[in-house]
Short mmCIF file of C-alpha atoms in Angstrom, two decimals:
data_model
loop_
_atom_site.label_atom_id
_atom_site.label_comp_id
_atom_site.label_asym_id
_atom_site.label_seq_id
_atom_site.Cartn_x
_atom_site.Cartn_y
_atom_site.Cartn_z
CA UNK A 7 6.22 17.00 -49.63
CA UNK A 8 7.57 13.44 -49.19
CA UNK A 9 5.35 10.48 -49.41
CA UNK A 10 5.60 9.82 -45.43
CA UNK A 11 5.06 13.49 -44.81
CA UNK A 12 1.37 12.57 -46.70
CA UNK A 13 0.65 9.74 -43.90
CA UNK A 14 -1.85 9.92 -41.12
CA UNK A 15 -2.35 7.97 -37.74
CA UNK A 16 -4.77 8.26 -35.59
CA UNK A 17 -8.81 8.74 -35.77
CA UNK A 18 -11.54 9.35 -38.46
CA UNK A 19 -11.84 12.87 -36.73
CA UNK A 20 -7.86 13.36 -36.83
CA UNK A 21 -7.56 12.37 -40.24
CA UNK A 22 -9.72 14.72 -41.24
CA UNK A 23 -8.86 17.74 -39.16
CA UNK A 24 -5.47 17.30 -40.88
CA UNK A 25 -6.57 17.34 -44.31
CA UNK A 26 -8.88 20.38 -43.36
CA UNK A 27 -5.46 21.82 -42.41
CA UNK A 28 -3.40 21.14 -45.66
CA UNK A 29 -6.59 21.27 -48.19
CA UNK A 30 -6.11 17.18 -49.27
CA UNK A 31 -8.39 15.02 -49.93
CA UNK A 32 -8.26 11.55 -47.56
CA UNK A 33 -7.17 8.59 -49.39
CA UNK A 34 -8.22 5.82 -47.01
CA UNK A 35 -7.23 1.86 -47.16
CA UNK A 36 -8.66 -0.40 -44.67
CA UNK A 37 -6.48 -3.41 -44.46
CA UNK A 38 -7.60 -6.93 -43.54
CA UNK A 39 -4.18 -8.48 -42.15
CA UNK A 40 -5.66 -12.01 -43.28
CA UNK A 41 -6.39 -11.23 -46.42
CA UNK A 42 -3.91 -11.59 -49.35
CA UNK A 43 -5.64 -8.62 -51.65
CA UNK A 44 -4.24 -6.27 -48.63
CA UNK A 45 -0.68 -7.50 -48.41
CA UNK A 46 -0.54 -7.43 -52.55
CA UNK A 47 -1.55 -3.49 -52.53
CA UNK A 48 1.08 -3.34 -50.15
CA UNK A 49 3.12 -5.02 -52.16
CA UNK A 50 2.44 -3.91 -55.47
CA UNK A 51 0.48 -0.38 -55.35
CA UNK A 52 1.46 1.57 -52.10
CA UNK A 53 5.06 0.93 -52.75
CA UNK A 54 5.09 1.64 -56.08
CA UNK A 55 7.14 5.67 -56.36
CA UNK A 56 4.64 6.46 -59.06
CA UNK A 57 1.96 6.14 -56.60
CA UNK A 58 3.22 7.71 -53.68
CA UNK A 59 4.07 10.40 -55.69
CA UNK A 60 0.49 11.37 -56.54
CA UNK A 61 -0.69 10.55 -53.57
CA UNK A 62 2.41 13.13 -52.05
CA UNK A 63 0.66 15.57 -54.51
CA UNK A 64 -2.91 15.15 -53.98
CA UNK A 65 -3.64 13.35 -50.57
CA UNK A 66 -3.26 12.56 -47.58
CA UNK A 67 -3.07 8.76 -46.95
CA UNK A 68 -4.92 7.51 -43.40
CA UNK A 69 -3.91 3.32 -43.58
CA UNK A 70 -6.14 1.78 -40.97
CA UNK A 71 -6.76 -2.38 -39.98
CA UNK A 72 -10.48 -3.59 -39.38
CA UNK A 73 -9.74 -5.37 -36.55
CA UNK A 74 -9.16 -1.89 -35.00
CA UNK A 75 -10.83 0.02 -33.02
CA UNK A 76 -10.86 3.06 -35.61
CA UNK A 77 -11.47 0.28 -38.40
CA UNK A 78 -14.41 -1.70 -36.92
CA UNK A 79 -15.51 2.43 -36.45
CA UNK A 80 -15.17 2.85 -40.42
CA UNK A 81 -17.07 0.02 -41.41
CA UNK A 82 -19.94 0.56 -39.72
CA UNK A 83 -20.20 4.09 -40.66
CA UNK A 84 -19.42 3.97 -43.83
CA UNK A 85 -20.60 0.12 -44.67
CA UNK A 86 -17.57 -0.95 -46.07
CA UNK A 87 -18.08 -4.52 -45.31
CA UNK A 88 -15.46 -6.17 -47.75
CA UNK A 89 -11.66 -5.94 -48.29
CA UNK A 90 -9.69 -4.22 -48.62
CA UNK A 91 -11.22 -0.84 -49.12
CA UNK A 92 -9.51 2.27 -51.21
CA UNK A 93 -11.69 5.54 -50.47
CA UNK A 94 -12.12 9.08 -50.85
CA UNK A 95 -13.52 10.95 -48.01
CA UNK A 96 -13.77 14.67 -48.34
CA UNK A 97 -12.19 15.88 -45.25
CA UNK A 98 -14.65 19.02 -44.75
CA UNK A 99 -17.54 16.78 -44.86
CA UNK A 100 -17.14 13.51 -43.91
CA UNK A 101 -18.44 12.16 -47.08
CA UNK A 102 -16.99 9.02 -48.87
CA UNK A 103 -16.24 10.51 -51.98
CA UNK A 104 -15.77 7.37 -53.88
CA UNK A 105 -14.66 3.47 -53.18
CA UNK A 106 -13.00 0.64 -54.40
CA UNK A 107 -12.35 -2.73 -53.53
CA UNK A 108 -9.21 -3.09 -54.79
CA UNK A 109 -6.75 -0.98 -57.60
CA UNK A 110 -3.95 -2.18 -60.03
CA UNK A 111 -1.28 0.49 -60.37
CA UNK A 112 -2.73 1.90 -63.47
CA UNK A 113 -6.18 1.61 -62.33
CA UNK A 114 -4.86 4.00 -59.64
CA UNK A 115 -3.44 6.31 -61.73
CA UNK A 116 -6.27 6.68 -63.88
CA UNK A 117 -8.82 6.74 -61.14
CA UNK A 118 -7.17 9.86 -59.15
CA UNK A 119 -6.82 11.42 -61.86
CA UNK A 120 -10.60 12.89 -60.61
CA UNK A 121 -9.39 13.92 -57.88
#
C-alpha cells in the first residue's frame, strides 16, 4: 500500500476500528501548530520516503492537532501533556503501546523496528 493509503482521519474510535480492520498497529502524532518540534517532524521525519515506507508497511498513521476536539480527547485520556507526541496504540485494546516526545529519522527507524 501507498503511504496515503496508511493515513487516518477521524476519531480515537475510527482510528482504531480501521486498524482492527487491516491488523496495523496506530502510529499516532499529536501536533501542536505553535510549536516548532511539530512543524520539524513534518519537515524532516514524516516526509522522509524511508519513513513512510515503514510506516506503509507496519501502520496506520492517525495525525491529529491538540487544539482539536479529538486532540484535547487524547490528552486527557492518555496524559500526553507535552509536544508533540509519537505513539503506539494497539488498536484492539486501546492501549498506548509506547511514546515519545519527539524522533530523529534514525531514531524512528530503530524504534519501530519493535513493532
Amino acid at each position: 500500500k501507498q503511504w496515503y493509503q496508511r493515513r487516518v482521519r477521524g476519531t480515537l474510535e475510527t482510528a482504531k476500528l480501521r486498524g482492527k480492520q487491516i491488523k496495523k498497529w496506530l502510529l499516532v502524532n499529536l501536533q501542536d501548530v505553535t510549536d516548532f518540534k511539530c512543524q520539524t517532524l513534518n519537515r524532516d521525519l514524516w516526509s522522509s520516503q524511508e519513513v513512510r515506507h515503514i510506516i506503509s508497511q507496519h501502520f496506520l498513521f492517525w495525525q491529529l492537532y491538540r487544539d482539536s476536539r479529538e486532540g484535547e480527547h487524547f490528552v486527557q485520556f492518555y496524559k500526553c501533556h507535552q509536544s508533540p507526541v509519537i505513539g503506539i496504540i494497539d488498536p484492539r485494546t486501546g492501549e498506548l503501546m509506547a511514546q515519545w516526545t519527539f524522533l530523529t529519522k534514525q531514531e524512528f527507524v530503530s524504534e519501530m523496528n519493535v513493532f
